[in-house]
Short mmCIF file of C-alpha atoms in Angstrom, two decimals:
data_model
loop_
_atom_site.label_atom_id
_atom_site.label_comp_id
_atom_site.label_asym_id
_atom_site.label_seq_id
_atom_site.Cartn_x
_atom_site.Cartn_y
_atom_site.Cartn_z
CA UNK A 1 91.87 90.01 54.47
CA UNK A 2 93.63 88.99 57.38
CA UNK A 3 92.51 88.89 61.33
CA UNK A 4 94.84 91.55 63.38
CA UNK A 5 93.81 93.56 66.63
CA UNK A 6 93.66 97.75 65.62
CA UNK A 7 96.26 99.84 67.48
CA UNK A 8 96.20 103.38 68.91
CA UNK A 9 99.09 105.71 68.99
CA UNK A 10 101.37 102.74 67.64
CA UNK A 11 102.21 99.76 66.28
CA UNK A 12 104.78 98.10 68.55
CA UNK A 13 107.40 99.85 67.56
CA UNK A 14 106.64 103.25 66.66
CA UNK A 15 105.09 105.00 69.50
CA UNK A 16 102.88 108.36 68.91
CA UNK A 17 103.05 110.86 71.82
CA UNK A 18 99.92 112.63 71.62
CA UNK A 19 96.25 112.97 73.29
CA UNK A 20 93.16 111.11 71.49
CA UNK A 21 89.95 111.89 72.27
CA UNK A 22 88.22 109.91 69.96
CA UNK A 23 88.95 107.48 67.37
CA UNK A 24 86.97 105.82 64.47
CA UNK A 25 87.35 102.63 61.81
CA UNK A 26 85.28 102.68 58.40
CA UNK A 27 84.97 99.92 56.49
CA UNK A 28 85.34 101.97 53.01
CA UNK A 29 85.20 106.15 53.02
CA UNK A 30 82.91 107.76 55.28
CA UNK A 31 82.10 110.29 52.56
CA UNK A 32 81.64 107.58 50.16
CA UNK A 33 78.92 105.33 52.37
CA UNK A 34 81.33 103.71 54.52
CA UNK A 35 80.63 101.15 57.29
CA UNK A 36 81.57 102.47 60.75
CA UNK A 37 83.20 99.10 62.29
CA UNK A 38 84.94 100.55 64.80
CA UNK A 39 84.23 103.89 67.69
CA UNK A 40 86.21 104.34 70.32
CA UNK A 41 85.17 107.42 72.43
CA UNK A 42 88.08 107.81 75.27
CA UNK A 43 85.67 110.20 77.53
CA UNK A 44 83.60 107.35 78.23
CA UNK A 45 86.17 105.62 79.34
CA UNK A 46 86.63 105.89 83.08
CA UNK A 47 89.66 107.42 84.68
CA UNK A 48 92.92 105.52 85.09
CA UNK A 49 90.90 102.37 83.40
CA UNK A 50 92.67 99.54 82.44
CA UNK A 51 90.53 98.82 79.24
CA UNK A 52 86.71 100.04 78.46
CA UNK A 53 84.11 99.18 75.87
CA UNK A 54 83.87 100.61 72.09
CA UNK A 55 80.51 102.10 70.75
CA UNK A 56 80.75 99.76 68.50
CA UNK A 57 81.33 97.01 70.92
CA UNK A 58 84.77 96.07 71.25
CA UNK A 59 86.64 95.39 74.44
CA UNK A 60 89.95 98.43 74.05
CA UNK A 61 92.83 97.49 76.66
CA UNK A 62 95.11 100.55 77.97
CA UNK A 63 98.75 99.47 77.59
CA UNK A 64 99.84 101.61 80.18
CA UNK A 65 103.79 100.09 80.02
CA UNK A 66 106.75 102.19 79.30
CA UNK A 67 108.32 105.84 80.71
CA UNK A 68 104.86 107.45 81.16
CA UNK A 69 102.41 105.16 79.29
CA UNK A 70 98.91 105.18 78.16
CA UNK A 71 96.09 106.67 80.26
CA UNK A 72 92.74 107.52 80.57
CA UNK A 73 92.50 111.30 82.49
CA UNK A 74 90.94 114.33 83.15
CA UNK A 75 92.30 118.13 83.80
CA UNK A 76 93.96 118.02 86.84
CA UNK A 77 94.44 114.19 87.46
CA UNK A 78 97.56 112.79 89.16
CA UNK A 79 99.57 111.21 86.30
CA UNK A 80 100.63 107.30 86.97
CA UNK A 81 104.52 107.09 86.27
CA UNK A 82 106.66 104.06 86.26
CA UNK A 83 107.89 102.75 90.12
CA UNK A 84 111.20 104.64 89.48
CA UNK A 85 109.24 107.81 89.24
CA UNK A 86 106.60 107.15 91.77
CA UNK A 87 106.44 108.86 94.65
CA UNK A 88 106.70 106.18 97.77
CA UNK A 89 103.41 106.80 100.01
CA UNK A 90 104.23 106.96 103.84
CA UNK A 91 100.85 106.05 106.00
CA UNK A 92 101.67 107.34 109.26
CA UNK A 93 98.49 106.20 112.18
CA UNK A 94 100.02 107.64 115.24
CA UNK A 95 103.98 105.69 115.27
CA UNK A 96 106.91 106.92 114.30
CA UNK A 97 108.98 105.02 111.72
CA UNK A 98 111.95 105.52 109.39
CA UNK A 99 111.97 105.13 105.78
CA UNK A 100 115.43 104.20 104.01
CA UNK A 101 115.09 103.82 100.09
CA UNK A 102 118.15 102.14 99.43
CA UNK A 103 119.67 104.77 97.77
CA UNK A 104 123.98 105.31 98.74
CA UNK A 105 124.85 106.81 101.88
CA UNK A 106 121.50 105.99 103.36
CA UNK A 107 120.96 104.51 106.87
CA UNK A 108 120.22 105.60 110.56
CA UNK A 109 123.43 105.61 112.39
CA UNK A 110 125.01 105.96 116.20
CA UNK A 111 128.61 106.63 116.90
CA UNK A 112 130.66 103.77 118.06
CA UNK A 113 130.63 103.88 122.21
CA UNK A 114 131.53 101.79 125.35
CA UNK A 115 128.04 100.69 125.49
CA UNK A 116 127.53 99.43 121.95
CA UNK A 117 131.08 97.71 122.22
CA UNK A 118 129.79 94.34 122.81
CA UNK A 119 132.03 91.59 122.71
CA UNK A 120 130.39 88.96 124.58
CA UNK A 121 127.13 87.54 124.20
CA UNK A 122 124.74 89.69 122.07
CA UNK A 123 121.02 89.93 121.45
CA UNK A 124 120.06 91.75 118.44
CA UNK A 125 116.37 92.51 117.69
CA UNK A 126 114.67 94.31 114.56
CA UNK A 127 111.33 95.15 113.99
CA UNK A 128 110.09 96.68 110.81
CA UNK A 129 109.01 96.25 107.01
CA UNK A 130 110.53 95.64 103.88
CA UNK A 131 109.34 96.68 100.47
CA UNK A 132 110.92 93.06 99.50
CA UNK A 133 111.79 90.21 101.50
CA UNK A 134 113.59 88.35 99.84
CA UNK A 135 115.70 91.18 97.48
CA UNK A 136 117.13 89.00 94.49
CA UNK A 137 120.38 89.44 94.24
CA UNK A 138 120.94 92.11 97.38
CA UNK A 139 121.68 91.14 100.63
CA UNK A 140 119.56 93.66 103.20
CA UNK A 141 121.11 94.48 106.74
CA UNK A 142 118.96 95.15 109.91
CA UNK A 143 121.28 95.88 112.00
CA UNK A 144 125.39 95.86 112.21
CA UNK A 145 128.65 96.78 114.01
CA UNK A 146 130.80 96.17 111.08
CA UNK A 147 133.96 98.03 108.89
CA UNK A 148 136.17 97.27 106.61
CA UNK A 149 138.87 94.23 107.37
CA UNK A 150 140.33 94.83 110.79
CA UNK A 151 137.46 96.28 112.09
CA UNK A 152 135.09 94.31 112.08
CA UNK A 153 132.44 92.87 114.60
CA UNK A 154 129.08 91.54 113.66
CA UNK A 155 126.30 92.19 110.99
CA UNK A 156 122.56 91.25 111.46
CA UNK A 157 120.89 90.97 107.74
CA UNK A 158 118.50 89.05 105.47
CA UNK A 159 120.22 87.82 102.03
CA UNK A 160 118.68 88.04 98.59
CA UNK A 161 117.11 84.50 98.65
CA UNK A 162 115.48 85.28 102.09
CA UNK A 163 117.12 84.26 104.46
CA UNK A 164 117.95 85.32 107.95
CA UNK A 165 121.89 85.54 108.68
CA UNK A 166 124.03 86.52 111.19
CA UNK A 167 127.76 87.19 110.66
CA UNK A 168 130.62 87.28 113.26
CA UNK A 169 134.23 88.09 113.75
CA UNK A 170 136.35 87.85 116.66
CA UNK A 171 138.93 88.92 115.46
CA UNK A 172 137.89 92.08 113.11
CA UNK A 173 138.94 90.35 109.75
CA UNK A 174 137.88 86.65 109.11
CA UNK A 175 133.93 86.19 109.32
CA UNK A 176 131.81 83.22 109.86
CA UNK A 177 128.08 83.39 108.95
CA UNK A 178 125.41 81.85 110.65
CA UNK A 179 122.52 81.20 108.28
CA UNK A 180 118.71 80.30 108.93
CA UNK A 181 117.68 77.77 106.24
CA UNK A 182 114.18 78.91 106.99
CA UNK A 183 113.14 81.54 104.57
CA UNK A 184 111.78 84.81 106.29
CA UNK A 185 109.55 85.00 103.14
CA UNK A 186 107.56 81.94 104.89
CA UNK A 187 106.73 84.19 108.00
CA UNK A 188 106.32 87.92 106.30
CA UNK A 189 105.29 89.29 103.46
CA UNK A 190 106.23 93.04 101.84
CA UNK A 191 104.97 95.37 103.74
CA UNK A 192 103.59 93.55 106.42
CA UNK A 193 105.87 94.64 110.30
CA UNK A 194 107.93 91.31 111.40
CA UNK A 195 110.24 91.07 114.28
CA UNK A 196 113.65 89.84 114.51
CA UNK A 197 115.68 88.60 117.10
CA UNK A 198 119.37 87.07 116.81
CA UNK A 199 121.34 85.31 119.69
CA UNK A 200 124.75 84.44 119.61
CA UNK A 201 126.56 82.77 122.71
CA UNK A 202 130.24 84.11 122.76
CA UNK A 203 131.63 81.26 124.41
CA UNK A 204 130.64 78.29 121.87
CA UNK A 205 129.50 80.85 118.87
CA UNK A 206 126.05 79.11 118.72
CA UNK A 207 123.66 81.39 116.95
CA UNK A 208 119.65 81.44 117.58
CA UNK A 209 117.55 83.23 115.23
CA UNK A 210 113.67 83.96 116.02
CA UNK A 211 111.13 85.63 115.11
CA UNK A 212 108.06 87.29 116.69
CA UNK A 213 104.36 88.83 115.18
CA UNK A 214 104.44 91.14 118.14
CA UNK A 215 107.49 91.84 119.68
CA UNK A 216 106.24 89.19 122.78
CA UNK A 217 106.09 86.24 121.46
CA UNK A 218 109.12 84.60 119.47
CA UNK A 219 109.44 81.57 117.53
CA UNK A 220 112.61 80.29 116.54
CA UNK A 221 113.37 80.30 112.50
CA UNK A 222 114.45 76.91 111.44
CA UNK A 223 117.43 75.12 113.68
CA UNK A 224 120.32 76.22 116.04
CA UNK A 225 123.28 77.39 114.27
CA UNK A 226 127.01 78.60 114.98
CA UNK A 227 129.42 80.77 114.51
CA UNK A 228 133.69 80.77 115.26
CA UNK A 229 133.23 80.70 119.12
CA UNK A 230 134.79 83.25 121.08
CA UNK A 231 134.31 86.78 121.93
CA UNK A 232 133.29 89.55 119.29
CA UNK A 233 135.85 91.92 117.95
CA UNK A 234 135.46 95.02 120.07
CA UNK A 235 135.37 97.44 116.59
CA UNK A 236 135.72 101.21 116.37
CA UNK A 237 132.60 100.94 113.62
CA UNK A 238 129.24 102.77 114.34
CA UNK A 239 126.51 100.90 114.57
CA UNK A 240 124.10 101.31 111.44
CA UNK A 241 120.18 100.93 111.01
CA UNK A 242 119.85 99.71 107.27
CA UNK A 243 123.40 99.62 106.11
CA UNK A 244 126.83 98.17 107.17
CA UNK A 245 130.47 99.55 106.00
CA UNK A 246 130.49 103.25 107.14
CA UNK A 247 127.42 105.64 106.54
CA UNK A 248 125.48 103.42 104.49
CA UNK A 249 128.43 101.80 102.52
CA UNK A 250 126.57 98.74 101.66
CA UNK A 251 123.92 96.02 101.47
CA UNK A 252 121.26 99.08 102.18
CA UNK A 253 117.56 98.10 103.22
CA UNK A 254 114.58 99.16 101.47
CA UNK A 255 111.83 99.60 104.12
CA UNK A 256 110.48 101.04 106.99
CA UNK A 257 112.70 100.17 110.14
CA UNK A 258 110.47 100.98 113.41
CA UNK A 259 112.85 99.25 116.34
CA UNK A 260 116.59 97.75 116.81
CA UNK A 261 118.04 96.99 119.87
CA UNK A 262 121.17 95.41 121.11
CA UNK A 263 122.37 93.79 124.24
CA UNK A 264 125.31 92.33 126.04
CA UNK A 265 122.92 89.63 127.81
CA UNK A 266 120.88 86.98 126.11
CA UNK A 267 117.32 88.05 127.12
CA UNK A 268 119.03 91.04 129.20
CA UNK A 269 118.59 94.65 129.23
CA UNK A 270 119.55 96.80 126.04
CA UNK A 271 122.48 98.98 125.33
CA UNK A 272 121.10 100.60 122.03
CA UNK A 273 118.03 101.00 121.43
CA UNK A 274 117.35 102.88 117.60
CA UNK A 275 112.93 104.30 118.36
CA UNK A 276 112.12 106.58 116.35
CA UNK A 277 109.29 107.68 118.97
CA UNK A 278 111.42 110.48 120.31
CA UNK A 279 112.01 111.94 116.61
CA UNK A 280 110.68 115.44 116.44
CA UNK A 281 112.62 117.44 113.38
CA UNK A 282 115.96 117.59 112.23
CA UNK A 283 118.74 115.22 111.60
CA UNK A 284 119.19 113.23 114.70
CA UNK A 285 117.64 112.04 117.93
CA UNK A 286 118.28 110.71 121.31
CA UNK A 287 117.42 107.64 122.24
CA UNK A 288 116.25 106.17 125.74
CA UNK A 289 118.99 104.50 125.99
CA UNK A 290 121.22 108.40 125.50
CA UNK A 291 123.01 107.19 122.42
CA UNK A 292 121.99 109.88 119.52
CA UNK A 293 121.23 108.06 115.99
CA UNK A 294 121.76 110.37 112.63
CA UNK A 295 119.62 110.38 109.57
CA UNK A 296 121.65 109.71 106.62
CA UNK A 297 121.47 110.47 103.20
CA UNK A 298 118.00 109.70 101.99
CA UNK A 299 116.87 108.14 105.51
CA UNK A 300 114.06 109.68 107.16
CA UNK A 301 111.79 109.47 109.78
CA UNK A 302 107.84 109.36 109.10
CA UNK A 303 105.90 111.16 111.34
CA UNK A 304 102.99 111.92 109.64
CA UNK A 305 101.48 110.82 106.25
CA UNK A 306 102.72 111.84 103.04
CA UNK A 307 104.56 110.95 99.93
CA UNK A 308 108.21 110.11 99.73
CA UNK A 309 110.19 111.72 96.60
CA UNK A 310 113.87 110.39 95.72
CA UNK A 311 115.24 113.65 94.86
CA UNK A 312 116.34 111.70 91.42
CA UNK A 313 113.20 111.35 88.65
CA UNK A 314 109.93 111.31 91.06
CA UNK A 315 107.83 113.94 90.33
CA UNK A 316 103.61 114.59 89.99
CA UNK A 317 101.90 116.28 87.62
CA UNK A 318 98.53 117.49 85.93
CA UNK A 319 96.94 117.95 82.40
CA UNK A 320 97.32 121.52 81.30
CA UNK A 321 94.49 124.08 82.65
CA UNK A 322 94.56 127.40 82.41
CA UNK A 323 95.21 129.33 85.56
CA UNK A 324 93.60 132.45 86.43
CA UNK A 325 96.20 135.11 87.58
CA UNK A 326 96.83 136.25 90.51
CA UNK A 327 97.68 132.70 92.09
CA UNK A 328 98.47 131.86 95.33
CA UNK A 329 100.54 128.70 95.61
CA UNK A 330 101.33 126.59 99.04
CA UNK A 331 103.34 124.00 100.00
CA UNK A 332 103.68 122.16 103.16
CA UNK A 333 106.59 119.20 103.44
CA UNK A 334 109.97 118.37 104.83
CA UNK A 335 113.05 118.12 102.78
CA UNK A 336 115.45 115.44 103.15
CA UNK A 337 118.26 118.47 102.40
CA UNK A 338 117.21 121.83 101.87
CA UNK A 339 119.14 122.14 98.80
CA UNK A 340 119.78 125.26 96.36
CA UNK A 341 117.56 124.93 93.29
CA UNK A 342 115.14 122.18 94.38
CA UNK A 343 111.96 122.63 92.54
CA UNK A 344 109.21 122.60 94.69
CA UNK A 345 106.06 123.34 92.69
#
């Protein structure tokens, strides 16, 4: 006789989809005198365990991998899906924040303007999370002014190793990068609010990128770097929270952007400021500074707790009870788009 561990509902390869409630090894038939080696009694098990204890003593692990995998529930538990169909939870404790998922078309957004058409000097701060730092492959913009060749001015992002970068043009095609060697994944971790702060002098393109635990006190990230010198292209592109290359065109952020600014002075006064403090309802806001930024796509603004759903494959559900008729159903939330045919409950 070989030594092999006992499966449940498969073998590997061949996966059952079904409930078990209990299940029981004999060594022999039961009718016939049979050893009972192995008991496994799943209501003892406690809910949304990772493994629990046989009867009969053996340790049983939950592989909860795959689409919807194993678990241990109860009638009317939440069910634990994969992260693609998990709802994102949004803690809200009294500041407003947006939320862009990285999904297309998604970013915060203000129309291009005299005062955001800086050409000079610039200061560019962002303060916010992100779900990942350091994205793989994906660069992540903070902030940018940029479009497609010929109109293009300046782009404020993290790349997919984790590192800070800004880009420039002066004259809306060619672009020279600026690129901290210091990785931001040394100073933040997912999750966890960092601030941001590039510098670029127009005059010798010399870039300065800090950072700051509290918006006060800044540190600069690795050494001084440069850029082409000479004055910014003075683009027609909107400036975008999240996204560069029109409405959320590219390099989107996943995270929760709280601040951006931007400046014509180093260490001057802001022309742009995207806080989401003002946000009440809708689609837009003003800001302080009397620009007005627009949600896009699947951007949104968090100002109060709840849970996030993509509007592609996140969803909740329950074990089947029966329900006592009549019902009275409520729902309280704030869609993204109200959209024909979105199924609420």
């Amino acid at each position: 006789a070989g030594v092999s561990e006992f499966r449940v509902g498969g073998n590997g390869t061949n996966i059952t989809s079904a409930k078990f409630g209990r299940v029981r090894l004999y060594n022999g038939l039961r009718t016939g005198g049979g050893t009972l080696v192995l008991d496994i009694d799943f209501s003892t098990f406690a809910k949304l365990a990772t493994s629990g204890t046989a009867s009969t003593g053996q340790t049983v692990t939950i592989n909860s991998t795959g689409n919807r995998g194993a678990r241990i529930s109860g009638a009317r538990d939440l069910v634990n899906l994969t992260a693609a169909e998990q709802g994102m939870l949004l803690p809200w404790s009294g500041t407003n924040y947006g939320w862009v998922d990285g999904s297309p078309a998604t970013c915060f957004s203000t129309p291009d303007a005299v005062a955001n058409q800086i050409t000079g000097d610039i200061e560019v701060v962002w303060a916010g999370t992100l779900t990942n730092w350091a994205a793989g492959g994906s660069d992540q913009v903070l902030v940018a002014k940029m479009g497609a060749a010929g109109n293009r001015s300046w782009t404020f992002s993290i790349n997919g190793s984790g590192n800070v970068y800004f880009l420039a043009s002066v004259d809306g095609t060619a672009q020279s990068v600026a690129t901290s060697s210091v990785l931001v994944t040394t100073v933040f971790t997912g999750n966890v609010l960092g601030w941001l702060r590039a510098r670029r002098t127009a005059a010798s393109g010399a870039v300065i990128i800090s950072y700051s635990l509290d918006g006060a006190s800044w540190t600069q990230l690795g050494t001084s770097l440069s850029t082409t010198s000479g004055n910014l292209f003075n683009s027609a592109a909107q400036v975008e929270v999240g996204a560069r290359g029109g409405t959320g065109a590219t390099d989107r952020m996943t995270g929760r952007p709280q601040y951006a600014s931007i400046g014509s002075t180093i260490g001057g006064s802001a022309a742009a400021i995207f806080d989401p403090s003002s946000y009440t309802t809708g689609t837009n806001f003003t800001a302080s500074t009397g620009e007005v930024w627009t949600l896009n796509g699947g951007a949104t603004i968090v100002t109060r707790t709840g849970i996030y759903q993509d509007g592609v494959n996140d969803f909740f559900q329950t074990a089947p009870f029966a329900l006592a008729q009549p019902t009275t159903v409520g729902w309280a939330g704030q869609q993204v788009t109200w959209t024909a045919n979105d199924c609420l409950w």
